[in-house]
């Protein structure tokens, strides 16, 4: 081994030591559980953060829908909107900050945030390589429970995914180590982190949800046969949590066969609640959303102890903007996220109304929301939702 590589290994070991200490410290700081929601508050501030790409397009229509639905609440001050300024890829790149401090301050002044998708800067964008804003915000506000429902009524599918949202491959994803001497040889290492507290709280959130909603089964999904420490612990801890919920059936699956199960029409409607580590949750929920009609139909809640952020599960679709078809984006994802937000802030009746309005609009126009020339537009879909309110 040459001197240069030896030096890099020394440096990597030091960096690893630092990261371990930092992650251990985080484990000891982890909060107690999911917030009760902002339902107890007499007035709730909803931050609107449109994001990038198709984000502003779907946000504009979602806001119009909410303005109509929440006319009374907005009038009485029970609910107010706060537009978050400067949460754009241009501003983030210019300031070289994943989420600029003044943007974070605006967000912190809100009770909940409705967020559009953001573009993740890559090395090709002006040489600035920032962490994903989504990932950053989830960690910054410690939004550990990523809750993603998927429903297909005709098939009896009613799934709720509890994706751990702050750990796994995402905890240190931008801080891996590469060794190389410039000859083209080398190797890269990324890190995956599972903490006991982090696993316990997401498992508890899943089982509490199952109990509160009369669900009969929770499925724990990992790759514990290969990732023996991290996924092994996640599964073990989730199984321990399960003991506190004897009325609920628990099963454990590896993520590969679960991916297969979800396309197996004979068995898939038998699943109800899933709890999974971060990256598997990311992948499996895109698959599940596709079964429901596409990622453009799925909303998600990122819930922590003091803050909650609601968003579409898809990205900012820069290609749609480049191709001049951003107006064809499906707003159902963000509107569905708004349904989850309304429930979270204690406006369950309004959430039910909106949910049924989206579902009717989807039955009528869903198949024409292709996102391709000739498809129905974002505006047309939102108009249909409003007329169903
Ligand atoms: C999601 C997205 C994000 C993730 C990306 C945009 C960073 O795919 O919310 O599922 O990987 O979590
Ligand atoms: Mg994803």
Coordinates of C-alpha atoms and ligand atoms in Angstrom, one line a residue:
X1 CA 0.0 0.0 0.0
X2 CA 1.4 3.4 -0.8
X3 CA 1.9 6.2 1.6
X4 CA -0.9 8.3 0.2
X5 CA -3.5 5.6 0.7
X6 CA -2.2 4.9 4.2
X7 CA -2.6 8.6 5.0
X8 CA -6.2 8.5 3.6
X9 CA -7.0 5.5 5.8
X10 CA -5.7 7.3 8.9
X11 CA -7.9 10.3 8.0
X12 CA -10.9 8.2 7.3
X13 CA -10.5 6.4 10.7
X14 CA -10.5 9.8 12.4
X15 CA -13.6 10.9 10.5
X16 CA -15.3 7.7 11.3
X17 CA -14.6 8.1 15.0
X18 CA -16.1 11.6 14.9
X19 CA -19.2 10.3 13.1
X20 CA -19.7 7.5 15.6
X21 CA -19.5 9.9 18.5
X22 CA -21.9 12.3 16.9
X23 CA -24.4 9.5 16.0
X24 CA -24.2 8.1 19.5
X25 CA -24.9 11.5 20.9
X26 CA -27.9 11.8 18.6
X27 CA -29.3 8.5 19.9
X28 CA -29.3 9.8 23.4
X29 CA -31.1 13.0 22.4
X30 CA -33.9 11.4 20.6
X31 CA -37.3 12.7 21.6
X32 CA -40.0 10.6 23.1
X33 CA -42.5 10.1 20.3
X34 CA -44.8 11.5 17.7
X35 CA -46.3 14.9 18.3
X36 CA -50.0 14.9 19.2
X37 CA -50.5 17.3 16.3
X38 CA -51.2 21.0 16.4
X39 CA -54.9 20.2 17.1
X40 CA -54.9 21.8 20.6
X41 CA -53.8 25.2 19.2
X42 CA -56.4 27.9 18.8
X43 CA -54.6 29.1 15.6
X44 CA -52.4 27.2 13.3
X45 CA -49.8 28.7 11.0
X46 CA -49.3 26.6 7.8
X47 CA -46.1 27.3 6.0
X48 CA -46.4 27.0 2.2
X49 CA -43.0 26.1 0.6
X50 CA -43.5 25.5 -3.1
X51 CA -40.0 24.2 -3.9
X52 CA -38.6 23.6 -7.4
X53 CA -39.6 22.3 -10.8
X54 CA -43.3 21.3 -10.8
X55 CA -43.5 22.3 -7.1
X56 CA -44.9 25.9 -7.7
X57 CA -47.4 24.5 -10.2
X58 CA -48.9 21.9 -7.9
X59 CA -48.7 24.3 -4.9
X60 CA -50.6 27.0 -6.6
X61 CA -53.5 24.7 -7.3
X62 CA -53.4 23.0 -3.9
X63 CA -53.5 26.4 -2.2
X64 CA -56.5 27.4 -4.3
X65 CA -58.3 24.2 -3.2
X66 CA -57.4 24.8 0.5
X67 CA -58.5 28.5 0.3
X68 CA -61.9 27.3 -0.8
X69 CA -62.1 24.4 1.7
X70 CA -60.9 26.5 4.6
X71 CA -62.8 29.7 3.9
X72 CA -64.2 29.9 7.4
X73 CA -61.0 28.9 9.2
X74 CA -58.9 31.4 7.2
X75 CA -61.6 34.1 7.9
X76 CA -61.7 33.5 11.6
X77 CA -57.9 33.1 12.0
X78 CA -58.2 29.5 13.2
X79 CA -55.8 28.8 10.3
X80 CA -53.4 31.1 8.4
X81 CA -51.0 30.6 5.6
X82 CA -47.4 31.8 5.6
X83 CA -45.6 31.9 2.3
X84 CA -42.0 30.7 2.7
X85 CA -39.7 32.8 0.6
X86 CA -36.4 31.8 -1.0
X87 CA -36.8 28.1 -0.8
X88 CA -35.5 27.7 -4.3
X89 CA -32.7 25.8 -5.9
X90 CA -31.3 29.1 -7.3
X91 CA -31.2 30.7 -3.9
X92 CA -29.8 27.6 -2.2
X93 CA -27.0 27.4 -4.7
X94 CA -26.3 31.1 -4.6
X95 CA -26.0 31.0 -0.8
X96 CA -24.3 27.6 -0.8
X97 CA -26.6 26.4 1.9
X98 CA -28.8 23.3 1.7
X99 CA -31.6 25.4 3.3
X100 CA -30.5 29.0 4.0
X101 CA -30.8 30.2 7.6
X102 CA -33.5 32.8 6.8
X103 CA -35.6 30.2 5.2
X104 CA -35.2 27.9 8.2
X105 CA -36.3 30.8 10.4
X106 CA -39.4 31.3 8.4
X107 CA -40.2 27.6 8.7
X108 CA -39.6 27.6 12.4
X109 CA -42.2 30.3 12.8
X110 CA -44.9 27.8 11.4
X111 CA -46.7 25.0 13.2
X112 CA -46.7 22.8 10.1
X113 CA -45.3 23.0 6.6
X114 CA -46.8 22.0 3.3
X115 CA -43.9 21.5 1.0
X116 CA -43.5 21.0 -2.7
X117 CA -40.6 18.9 -4.1
X118 CA -37.1 20.3 -4.2
X119 CA -34.3 19.7 -6.7
X120 CA -31.2 18.1 -5.2
X121 CA -28.1 20.0 -6.4
X122 CA -25.5 17.8 -8.0
X123 CA -21.9 18.4 -8.9
X124 CA -23.0 19.6 -12.4
X125 CA -24.8 22.6 -10.9
X126 CA -22.3 25.3 -10.7
X127 CA -19.9 23.1 -8.8
X128 CA -21.9 23.3 -5.6
X129 CA -22.8 19.9 -4.2
X130 CA -25.3 20.3 -1.4
X131 CA -27.2 17.7 0.6
X132 CA -30.8 17.1 -0.5
X133 CA -33.1 19.7 1.1
X134 CA -35.7 17.0 1.9
X135 CA -33.2 14.9 3.8
X136 CA -31.8 18.0 5.6
X137 CA -35.2 19.2 6.8
X138 CA -36.2 15.8 8.0
X139 CA -33.1 15.6 10.1
X140 CA -33.1 19.3 11.2
X141 CA -36.6 19.1 12.5
X142 CA -36.2 15.4 13.6
X143 CA -39.2 14.3 11.5
X144 CA -38.6 10.7 12.2
X145 CA -41.9 9.2 11.0
X146 CA -42.5 9.3 7.3
X147 CA -46.1 8.1 7.0
X148 CA -47.3 7.2 3.5
X149 CA -50.7 5.8 2.8
X150 CA -51.7 3.9 -0.4
X151 CA -55.2 2.9 -1.2
X152 CA -56.8 1.0 -4.1
X153 CA -60.4 0.6 -3.1
X154 CA -61.4 -1.8 -5.9
X155 CA -58.8 -4.2 -4.7
X156 CA -59.3 -3.7 -1.0
X157 CA -55.8 -2.3 -0.6
X158 CA -55.4 0.0 2.3
X159 CA -51.7 0.3 3.2
X160 CA -49.9 2.6 5.6
X161 CA -46.2 2.7 5.5
X162 CA -44.1 3.9 8.5
X163 CA -40.8 4.7 7.0
X164 CA -38.0 5.6 9.4
X165 CA -37.0 9.1 8.2
X166 CA -33.7 10.2 9.8
X167 CA -31.4 7.2 9.9
X168 CA -30.2 4.3 7.9
X169 CA -28.3 5.2 4.7
X170 CA -29.7 8.8 5.0
X171 CA -28.0 9.7 8.3
X172 CA -24.5 10.0 6.9
X173 CA -25.3 9.7 3.2
X174 CA -23.4 12.8 2.1
X175 CA -20.4 11.9 4.3
X176 CA -19.0 8.7 2.9
X177 CA -15.3 8.1 2.3
X178 CA -13.4 7.5 -0.9
X179 CA -9.9 6.2 -1.0
X180 CA -7.9 6.6 -4.2
X181 CA -4.4 7.6 -5.4
X182 CA -5.5 9.2 -8.6
X183 CA -4.6 6.1 -10.7
X184 CA -8.2 5.1 -11.2
X185 CA -8.0 2.5 -8.5
X186 CA -9.8 3.0 -5.2
X187 CA -12.8 2.3 -3.2
X188 CA -15.8 4.0 -1.6
X189 CA -17.6 3.4 1.7
X190 CA -20.9 4.8 2.8
X191 CA -22.3 4.4 6.3
X192 CA -25.7 3.1 7.5
X193 CA -26.8 3.9 11.0
X194 CA -29.5 2.3 13.1
X195 CA -30.0 3.6 16.7
X196 CA -32.0 1.8 19.3
X197 CA -34.1 4.8 20.1
X198 CA -34.6 5.6 16.5
X199 CA -35.9 2.2 15.7
X200 CA -38.1 2.0 18.8
X201 CA -39.9 5.3 18.2
X202 CA -40.8 4.4 14.6
X203 CA -42.0 1.0 15.6
X204 CA -44.1 2.5 18.4
X205 CA -45.5 5.0 15.9
X206 CA -46.5 2.2 13.6
X207 CA -48.1 0.1 16.3
X208 CA -49.9 3.0 17.9
X209 CA -51.3 3.9 14.6
X210 CA -52.4 0.3 14.0
X211 CA -54.1 0.2 17.4
X212 CA -55.8 3.5 17.1
X213 CA -57.1 2.6 13.6
X214 CA -58.3 -0.9 14.3
X215 CA -55.6 -2.5 12.0
X216 CA -54.9 -6.2 12.6
X217 CA -51.4 -6.6 11.2
X218 CA -48.1 -4.9 11.1
X219 CA -45.3 -6.1 8.8
X220 CA -41.7 -5.4 9.7
X221 CA -39.6 -5.1 6.6
X222 CA -35.7 -5.3 6.6
X223 CA -32.8 -7.1 5.0
X224 CA -31.7 -8.5 8.4
X225 CA -30.2 -11.6 6.7
X226 CA -27.5 -9.4 5.1
X227 CA -27.3 -6.2 7.2
X228 CA -27.0 -8.1 10.4
X229 CA -26.2 -5.2 12.8
X230 CA -28.3 -2.4 11.5
X231 CA -31.4 -4.2 10.1
X232 CA -30.9 -7.0 12.6
X233 CA -31.3 -4.4 15.4
X234 CA -34.2 -2.7 13.7
X235 CA -36.1 -6.0 13.4
X236 CA -35.3 -7.1 16.9
X237 CA -36.4 -3.8 18.4
X238 CA -39.6 -3.7 16.4
X239 CA -40.4 -7.2 17.6
X240 CA -39.9 -6.1 21.2
X241 CA -42.2 -3.2 20.7
X242 CA -44.7 -5.6 19.1
X243 CA -45.0 -7.4 22.4
X244 CA -46.8 -4.4 23.8
X245 CA -49.6 -4.9 21.2
X246 CA -50.7 -8.5 21.6
X247 CA -54.0 -7.9 19.7
X248 CA -52.0 -7.0 16.6
X249 CA -50.5 -9.8 14.4
X250 CA -46.8 -9.1 13.5
X251 CA -44.9 -10.6 10.6
X252 CA -41.4 -10.0 9.4
X253 CA -40.2 -9.9 5.8
X254 CA -37.1 -9.2 3.8
X255 CA -37.4 -6.3 1.5
X256 CA -36.8 -8.2 -1.7
X257 CA -39.7 -10.6 -1.2
X258 CA -41.9 -7.7 0.1
X259 CA -41.2 -6.0 -3.3
X260 CA -42.5 -9.1 -4.9
X261 CA -45.5 -9.4 -2.5
X262 CA -46.7 -6.0 -3.5
X263 CA -47.1 -7.1 -7.1
X264 CA -48.7 -10.3 -6.1
X265 CA -52.4 -9.7 -6.5
X266 CA -53.4 -12.8 -4.6
X267 CA -51.9 -11.7 -1.3
X268 CA -51.2 -8.0 -1.3
X269 CA -54.5 -6.8 0.1
X270 CA -53.7 -8.8 3.2
X271 CA -51.1 -6.3 4.3
X272 CA -52.1 -3.3 6.4
X273 CA -49.3 -1.4 8.2
X274 CA -45.6 -1.6 7.4
X275 CA -42.6 -0.4 9.3
X276 CA -39.3 -0.1 7.5
X277 CA -35.9 1.5 7.7
X278 CA -35.4 4.6 5.6
X279 CA -34.0 3.4 2.3
X280 CA -36.3 0.4 2.0
X281 CA -39.2 2.7 2.8
X282 CA -38.1 5.1 0.1
X283 CA -38.1 2.3 -2.5
X284 CA -41.1 0.3 -1.4
X285 CA -43.4 3.4 -1.2
X286 CA -42.6 4.4 -4.8
X287 CA -43.6 0.8 -5.8
X288 CA -46.7 1.0 -3.7
X289 CA -47.7 4.4 -5.1
X290 CA -47.3 3.1 -8.6
X291 CA -49.9 0.4 -7.8
X292 CA -52.2 3.1 -6.7
X293 CA -51.8 5.0 -10.0
X294 CA -48.4 6.6 -9.9
X295 CA -46.1 8.6 -7.6
X296 CA -48.2 11.7 -8.7
X297 CA -51.1 10.4 -6.6
X298 CA -49.3 9.8 -3.3
X299 CA -48.9 12.2 -0.4
X300 CA -46.8 11.8 2.7
X301 CA -46.4 13.1 6.2
X302 CA -43.1 13.7 7.9
X303 CA -43.8 13.8 11.6
X304 CA -41.6 14.7 14.6
X305 CA -42.1 15.6 18.2
X306 CA -42.5 19.4 17.6
X307 CA -42.9 19.8 13.9
X308 CA -44.6 18.1 10.9
X309 CA -44.1 18.6 7.2
X310 CA -46.4 17.3 4.5
X311 CA -45.3 16.7 0.9
X312 CA -45.7 14.7 -2.3
X313 CA -43.7 11.6 -2.4
X314 CA -42.2 12.4 -5.8
X315 CA -39.4 14.7 -6.9
X316 CA -39.5 18.1 -8.7
X317 CA -39.6 16.6 -12.2
X318 CA -37.2 19.1 -13.8
X319 CA -37.6 17.2 -17.1
X320 CA -41.3 18.2 -17.2
X321 CA -40.2 21.8 -16.8
X322 CA -37.6 21.5 -19.5
X323 CA -40.0 19.9 -21.9
X324 CA -42.6 22.7 -21.3
X325 CA -45.2 20.3 -19.8
X326 CA -45.0 21.3 -16.1
X327 CA -48.7 22.4 -16.3
X328 CA -49.6 18.7 -16.8
X329 CA -48.2 17.7 -13.4
X330 CA -50.8 15.9 -11.2
X331 CA -51.5 17.9 -8.0
X332 CA -53.2 14.8 -6.4
X333 CA -50.0 14.1 -4.5
X334 CA -49.7 17.4 -2.8
X335 CA -53.5 17.7 -2.2
X336 CA -53.4 14.2 -0.6
X337 CA -50.5 15.5 1.6
X338 CA -52.8 18.4 2.5
X339 CA -55.5 15.9 3.6
X340 CA -53.0 14.3 6.0
X341 CA -52.0 17.8 7.3
X342 CA -55.6 18.8 7.9
X343 CA -56.1 15.6 10.0
X344 CA -52.9 16.4 11.9
X345 CA -54.0 19.9 12.9
X346 CA -57.4 18.6 14.1
X347 CA -59.5 19.5 11.0
X348 CA -60.7 15.9 10.5
X349 CA -64.0 16.8 8.9
X350 CA -62.3 19.1 6.3
X351 CA -59.8 16.3 5.7
X352 CA -62.5 13.8 5.0
X353 CA -64.2 16.3 2.6
X354 CA -61.1 16.9 0.7
X355 CA -60.1 13.2 0.6
X356 CA -63.4 12.3 -1.0
X357 CA -63.2 15.2 -3.4
X358 CA -59.8 14.1 -4.6
X359 CA -60.9 10.5 -4.8
X360 CA -63.8 11.5 -7.0
X361 CA -61.6 13.7 -9.2
X362 CA -59.2 10.8 -9.5
X363 CA -61.9 8.4 -10.5
X364 CA -62.9 10.8 -13.3
X365 CA -59.6 12.3 -14.5
X366 CA -56.9 10.1 -12.9
X367 CA -56.3 8.0 -16.0
X368 CA -55.9 11.2 -18.1
X369 CA -53.3 12.7 -15.7
X370 CA -50.5 11.2 -17.8
X371 CA -48.1 14.1 -17.4
X372 CA -47.7 13.9 -21.2
X373 CA -48.9 16.2 -24.0
X374 CA -52.6 15.6 -24.5
X375 CA -53.1 14.7 -20.9
X376 CA -55.4 16.7 -18.5
X377 CA -53.7 19.6 -16.7
X378 CA -53.0 20.4 -13.1
X379 CA -55.5 23.2 -13.3
X380 CA -58.3 21.0 -14.7
X381 CA -57.7 18.4 -12.0
X382 CA -57.7 20.9 -9.2
X383 CA -60.9 22.5 -10.6
X384 CA -62.6 19.1 -10.5
X385 CA -61.5 18.7 -6.9
X386 CA -62.9 22.1 -6.0
X387 CA -66.2 21.3 -7.7
X388 CA -66.5 18.1 -5.6
X389 CA -65.9 19.9 -2.3
Ligands
LIG1 C1 -38.8 10.7 -1.1 C2 -37.7 11.2 -2.1 C3 -36.5 11.7 -1.3 C4 -35.9 10.5 -0.5 C5 -35.4 12.3 -2.2 C6 -36.0 13.4 -3.1 C7 -34.3 12.8 -1.4 O1 -37.4 10.2 -3.0 O2 -39.3 11.6 -0.3 O3 -39.1 9.6 -1.1 O4 -35.0 9.8 -1.0 O5 -36.4 10.4 0.6
LIG2 MG1 -38.5 8.4 -2.7

